[in-house]
């Protein structure tokens, strides 16, 4: 399969709570990128973490990368209703992105 | 910066006709553009990678004669779905990489929804 796996597939939380999404991939990578997608729209780039990095922060986002386990996690702190979207990880391997199956996040106001 | 546009945003066509979708990088030169397909509530499947001035590289299982890709300039790539059939109905998204901003980050267009009747 071209795709990696993400879990959970769907996540429903209350506004203000933290949301954690996990991603696994199959090949060696140059970097891993996280994107969000609102329904029926294109993808918005959130953060890129290189293969030699273990953790990266950007605002309310925190990404970790474990290349030995071929996995990454995205943490959104203090979630807002506007964070409701689908989140995808893209593993950059051989100069192309292979996307995970995505996590649908619902943040209830 | 790093804006990618797609046109049209939606298209409805009859079975057997061809449809062209344009992908433009508006404020940077895209050395590489990618075309993806996405079915409802599913992930993006890479169809092909195109570098300016050269032939596109198609992923396994994607028919190159069915999905014609042209990347004639550093700001424009086109995807033509030839002799479209209902099973080609999908959401098509392009992305672009630009050397000046970040060679590794892909910037995505808003997508084109194709419905073949």
Tab-separated table of C-alpha atoms in Angstrom:
chain	number	residue	atom	x	y	z
A	1	UNK	CA	0.000	0.000	0.000
A	2	UNK	CA	1.215	3.484	-0.777
A	3	UNK	CA	-0.173	4.857	2.407
A	4	UNK	CA	0.968	4.885	5.952
A	5	UNK	CA	-1.371	4.634	8.848
A	6	UNK	CA	-2.690	7.270	11.164
A	7	UNK	CA	-4.529	6.827	14.385
A	8	UNK	CA	-6.983	7.534	15.563
A	9	UNK	CA	-9.050	7.725	12.410
A	10	UNK	CA	-11.405	10.089	14.182
A	11	UNK	CA	-11.052	12.142	17.347
A	12	UNK	CA	-13.662	14.225	19.142
A	13	UNK	CA	-12.579	16.518	21.968
A	14	UNK	CA	-13.821	19.509	23.895
A	15	UNK	CA	-12.470	22.966	23.146
A	16	UNK	CA	-9.448	23.657	25.320
A	17	UNK	CA	-8.314	20.045	25.450
A	18	UNK	CA	-5.219	18.738	23.749
A	19	UNK	CA	-5.397	16.551	20.650
A	20	UNK	CA	-2.789	13.958	19.789
A	21	UNK	CA	-2.573	12.223	16.441
A	22	UNK	CA	-0.128	9.528	15.461
A	23	UNK	CA	1.304	8.546	12.134
A	24	UNK	CA	3.354	5.576	11.013
A	25	UNK	CA	5.171	5.153	7.743
A	26	UNK	CA	6.917	2.358	5.933
A	27	UNK	CA	10.081	3.621	4.246
A	28	UNK	CA	13.131	5.641	5.194
A	29	UNK	CA	12.426	9.347	4.932
A	30	UNK	CA	14.104	12.700	4.379
A	31	UNK	CA	11.485	14.506	6.396
A	32	UNK	CA	7.897	14.240	7.528
A	33	UNK	CA	5.313	16.939	6.984
A	34	UNK	CA	1.972	17.516	8.648
A	35	UNK	CA	-0.957	19.102	6.851
A	36	UNK	CA	-4.523	19.994	7.664
A	37	UNK	CA	-7.451	19.853	5.296
A	38	UNK	CA	-10.820	21.446	5.748
A	39	UNK	CA	-13.673	19.641	4.048
A	40	UNK	CA	-13.492	19.947	0.275
A	41	UNK	CA	-10.396	22.109	0.321
A	42	UNK	CA	-6.714	21.758	-0.395
A	43	UNK	CA	-4.051	20.977	2.164
A	44	UNK	CA	-2.459	23.582	4.373
A	45	UNK	CA	1.125	22.954	5.432
A	46	UNK	CA	1.563	22.963	9.206
A	47	UNK	CA	5.046	21.821	10.054
A	48	UNK	CA	8.021	19.917	8.660
A	49	UNK	CA	10.362	17.807	10.759
A	50	UNK	CA	13.578	16.475	9.303
A	51	UNK	CA	14.791	12.925	9.782
A	52	UNK	CA	17.594	14.064	12.109
A	53	UNK	CA	15.201	15.988	14.341
A	54	UNK	CA	13.251	14.487	17.209
A	55	UNK	CA	10.898	17.261	18.177
A	56	UNK	CA	9.688	20.521	16.743
A	57	UNK	CA	7.321	23.236	17.922
A	58	UNK	CA	5.277	25.810	16.087
A	59	UNK	CA	2.796	27.835	18.103
A	60	UNK	CA	0.282	25.378	19.576
A	61	UNK	CA	1.705	22.522	17.540
A	62	UNK	CA	4.277	20.023	18.723
A	63	UNK	CA	5.587	17.300	16.457
A	64	UNK	CA	7.778	14.386	17.408
A	65	UNK	CA	9.569	11.946	15.160
A	66	UNK	CA	10.922	8.498	16.006
A	67	UNK	CA	12.733	7.143	12.975
A	68	UNK	CA	13.545	3.857	14.734
A	69	UNK	CA	9.823	3.186	15.063
A	70	UNK	CA	8.947	4.951	11.830
A	71	UNK	CA	6.366	7.028	13.606
A	72	UNK	CA	5.449	10.623	14.295
A	73	UNK	CA	2.940	12.395	16.462
A	74	UNK	CA	1.210	15.745	16.222
A	75	UNK	CA	0.005	17.418	19.381
A	76	UNK	CA	-2.349	20.391	19.221
A	77	UNK	CA	-2.568	22.108	22.578
A	78	UNK	CA	-5.486	24.182	23.847
A	79	UNK	CA	-7.644	23.188	20.899
A	80	UNK	CA	-10.176	25.530	19.345
A	81	UNK	CA	-13.322	24.866	17.350
A	82	UNK	CA	-11.464	26.256	14.324
A	83	UNK	CA	-9.010	23.356	14.579
A	84	UNK	CA	-11.763	21.030	13.352
A	85	UNK	CA	-10.360	19.470	10.175
A	86	UNK	CA	-8.637	16.376	8.838
A	87	UNK	CA	-4.947	16.069	9.577
A	88	UNK	CA	-2.528	14.158	7.372
A	89	UNK	CA	1.093	13.262	7.705
A	90	UNK	CA	3.194	13.061	4.547
A	91	UNK	CA	6.408	11.057	4.596
A	92	UNK	CA	8.978	12.532	2.217
A	93	UNK	CA	10.743	9.625	0.598
A	94	UNK	CA	12.461	9.653	-2.784
A	95	UNK	CA	11.444	13.299	-3.260
A	96	UNK	CA	7.724	12.625	-3.033
A	97	UNK	CA	5.195	12.609	-0.217
A	98	UNK	CA	3.372	9.478	0.800
A	99	UNK	CA	0.362	10.367	2.881
A	100	UNK	CA	-1.140	8.604	5.834
A	101	UNK	CA	-4.818	7.826	6.017
A	102	UNK	CA	-5.580	10.918	8.065
A	103	UNK	CA	-7.255	11.762	11.358
A	104	UNK	CA	-10.572	13.587	11.398
A	105	UNK	CA	-10.553	15.941	14.363
A	106	UNK	CA	-13.726	17.449	15.761
A	107	UNK	CA	-13.356	20.106	18.425
A	108	UNK	CA	-16.639	20.733	20.190
A	109	UNK	CA	-17.239	24.305	21.390
B	1	UNK	CA	3.841	33.783	-0.298
B	2	UNK	CA	3.737	30.195	-1.603
B	3	UNK	CA	0.296	30.335	-3.163
B	4	UNK	CA	-0.878	27.658	-5.553
B	5	UNK	CA	-4.081	28.022	-7.534
B	6	UNK	CA	-6.139	25.520	-9.468
B	7	UNK	CA	-8.673	26.067	-12.170
B	8	UNK	CA	-11.453	25.171	-12.433
B	9	UNK	CA	-12.537	24.534	-8.874
B	10	UNK	CA	-15.405	22.355	-10.075
B	11	UNK	CA	-16.244	20.778	-13.364
B	12	UNK	CA	-19.071	18.590	-14.563
B	13	UNK	CA	-18.676	16.841	-17.870
B	14	UNK	CA	-20.269	14.133	-19.956
B	15	UNK	CA	-18.746	10.700	-20.202
B	16	UNK	CA	-16.268	10.496	-23.067
B	17	UNK	CA	-15.160	14.104	-23.000
B	18	UNK	CA	-11.766	15.413	-21.911
B	19	UNK	CA	-11.195	17.800	-19.059
B	20	UNK	CA	-8.149	19.977	-18.433
B	21	UNK	CA	-7.189	21.149	-14.964
B	22	UNK	CA	-4.616	23.890	-14.463
B	23	UNK	CA	-2.265	24.262	-11.528
B	24	UNK	CA	-0.342	27.509	-11.097
B	25	UNK	CA	2.241	28.660	-8.606
B	26	UNK	CA	1.420	32.344	-8.231
B	27	UNK	CA	4.398	33.772	-6.403
B	28	UNK	CA	7.217	31.302	-6.835
B	29	UNK	CA	8.812	29.141	-9.472
B	30	UNK	CA	7.848	25.521	-9.063
B	31	UNK	CA	10.581	23.156	-10.106
B	32	UNK	CA	8.372	20.186	-9.379
B	33	UNK	CA	4.621	19.792	-9.340
B	34	UNK	CA	2.639	16.839	-8.079
B	35	UNK	CA	-0.838	15.627	-8.914
B	36	UNK	CA	-2.961	13.780	-6.380
B	37	UNK	CA	-6.361	12.210	-6.366
B	38	UNK	CA	-8.569	12.000	-3.323
B	39	UNK	CA	-11.772	10.017	-2.831
B	40	UNK	CA	-14.304	11.082	-0.188
B	41	UNK	CA	-13.019	10.675	3.348
B	42	UNK	CA	-9.820	9.082	2.110
B	43	UNK	CA	-6.226	10.124	1.878
B	44	UNK	CA	-4.392	11.626	-1.068
B	45	UNK	CA	-3.007	9.216	-3.625
B	46	UNK	CA	-0.065	10.482	-5.630
B	47	UNK	CA	-0.727	10.126	-9.347
B	48	UNK	CA	2.357	11.643	-10.901
B	49	UNK	CA	5.330	13.920	-10.435
B	50	UNK	CA	6.237	16.459	-13.074
B	51	UNK	CA	9.379	18.494	-13.480
B	52	UNK	CA	9.409	21.549	-15.714
B	53	UNK	CA	10.394	20.708	-19.250
B	54	UNK	CA	10.457	16.946	-18.841
B	55	UNK	CA	8.019	14.067	-18.982
B	56	UNK	CA	5.973	13.283	-15.924
B	57	UNK	CA	6.724	10.254	-13.775
B	58	UNK	CA	3.587	8.290	-13.087
B	59	UNK	CA	2.885	6.136	-10.065
B	60	UNK	CA	2.186	2.476	-10.497
B	61	UNK	CA	-1.333	1.843	-11.702
B	62	UNK	CA	-1.893	5.336	-13.117
B	63	UNK	CA	-2.473	5.329	-16.866
B	64	UNK	CA	-0.303	7.961	-18.495
B	65	UNK	CA	-2.429	8.008	-21.649
B	66	UNK	CA	-5.518	8.589	-19.554
B	67	UNK	CA	-4.082	11.332	-17.365
B	68	UNK	CA	-1.935	13.599	-19.510
B	69	UNK	CA	0.366	15.913	-17.615
B	70	UNK	CA	2.177	18.882	-19.062
B	71	UNK	CA	4.584	21.083	-17.121
B	72	UNK	CA	5.567	23.592	-19.744
B	73	UNK	CA	6.719	26.378	-17.465
B	74	UNK	CA	7.953	26.915	-13.934
B	75	UNK	CA	4.561	28.253	-12.893
B	76	UNK	CA	2.080	26.055	-14.737
B	77	UNK	CA	1.238	22.384	-14.902
B	78	UNK	CA	-1.867	20.890	-16.471
B	79	UNK	CA	-3.643	17.599	-15.973
B	80	UNK	CA	-5.938	16.434	-18.746
B	81	UNK	CA	-8.333	13.599	-18.015
B	82	UNK	CA	-8.967	12.103	-21.414
B	83	UNK	CA	-12.183	10.313	-22.346
B	84	UNK	CA	-13.481	10.743	-18.821
B	85	UNK	CA	-15.757	8.131	-17.293
B	86	UNK	CA	-17.861	8.213	-14.123
B	87	UNK	CA	-15.179	6.328	-12.211
B	88	UNK	CA	-12.815	9.258	-12.863
B	89	UNK	CA	-15.038	11.442	-10.710
B	90	UNK	CA	-12.876	12.554	-7.823
B	91	UNK	CA	-11.132	15.455	-6.134
B	92	UNK	CA	-7.873	16.292	-7.901
B	93	UNK	CA	-5.264	18.301	-6.027
B	94	UNK	CA	-1.950	19.620	-7.219
B	95	UNK	CA	1.029	20.732	-5.202
B	96	UNK	CA	4.231	22.553	-6.021
B	97	UNK	CA	7.758	22.731	-4.704
B	98	UNK	CA	9.856	25.859	-5.173
B	99	UNK	CA	13.601	26.135	-4.794
B	100	UNK	CA	13.613	29.683	-3.468
B	101	UNK	CA	11.345	29.139	-0.519
B	102	UNK	CA	11.810	25.595	0.628
B	103	UNK	CA	12.674	22.770	-1.711
B	104	UNK	CA	11.214	20.245	0.685
B	105	UNK	CA	7.828	21.753	1.444
B	106	UNK	CA	4.965	21.118	-0.914
B	107	UNK	CA	2.326	23.813	-1.234
B	108	UNK	CA	-1.089	22.636	-2.275
B	109	UNK	CA	-3.727	24.063	-4.517
B	110	UNK	CA	-7.372	24.238	-3.400
B	111	UNK	CA	-8.360	21.232	-5.492
B	112	UNK	CA	-10.673	20.564	-8.413
B	113	UNK	CA	-13.801	18.512	-8.010
B	114	UNK	CA	-14.578	16.530	-11.145
B	115	UNK	CA	-17.938	14.933	-11.728
B	116	UNK	CA	-18.379	12.810	-14.828
B	117	UNK	CA	-21.946	12.033	-15.754
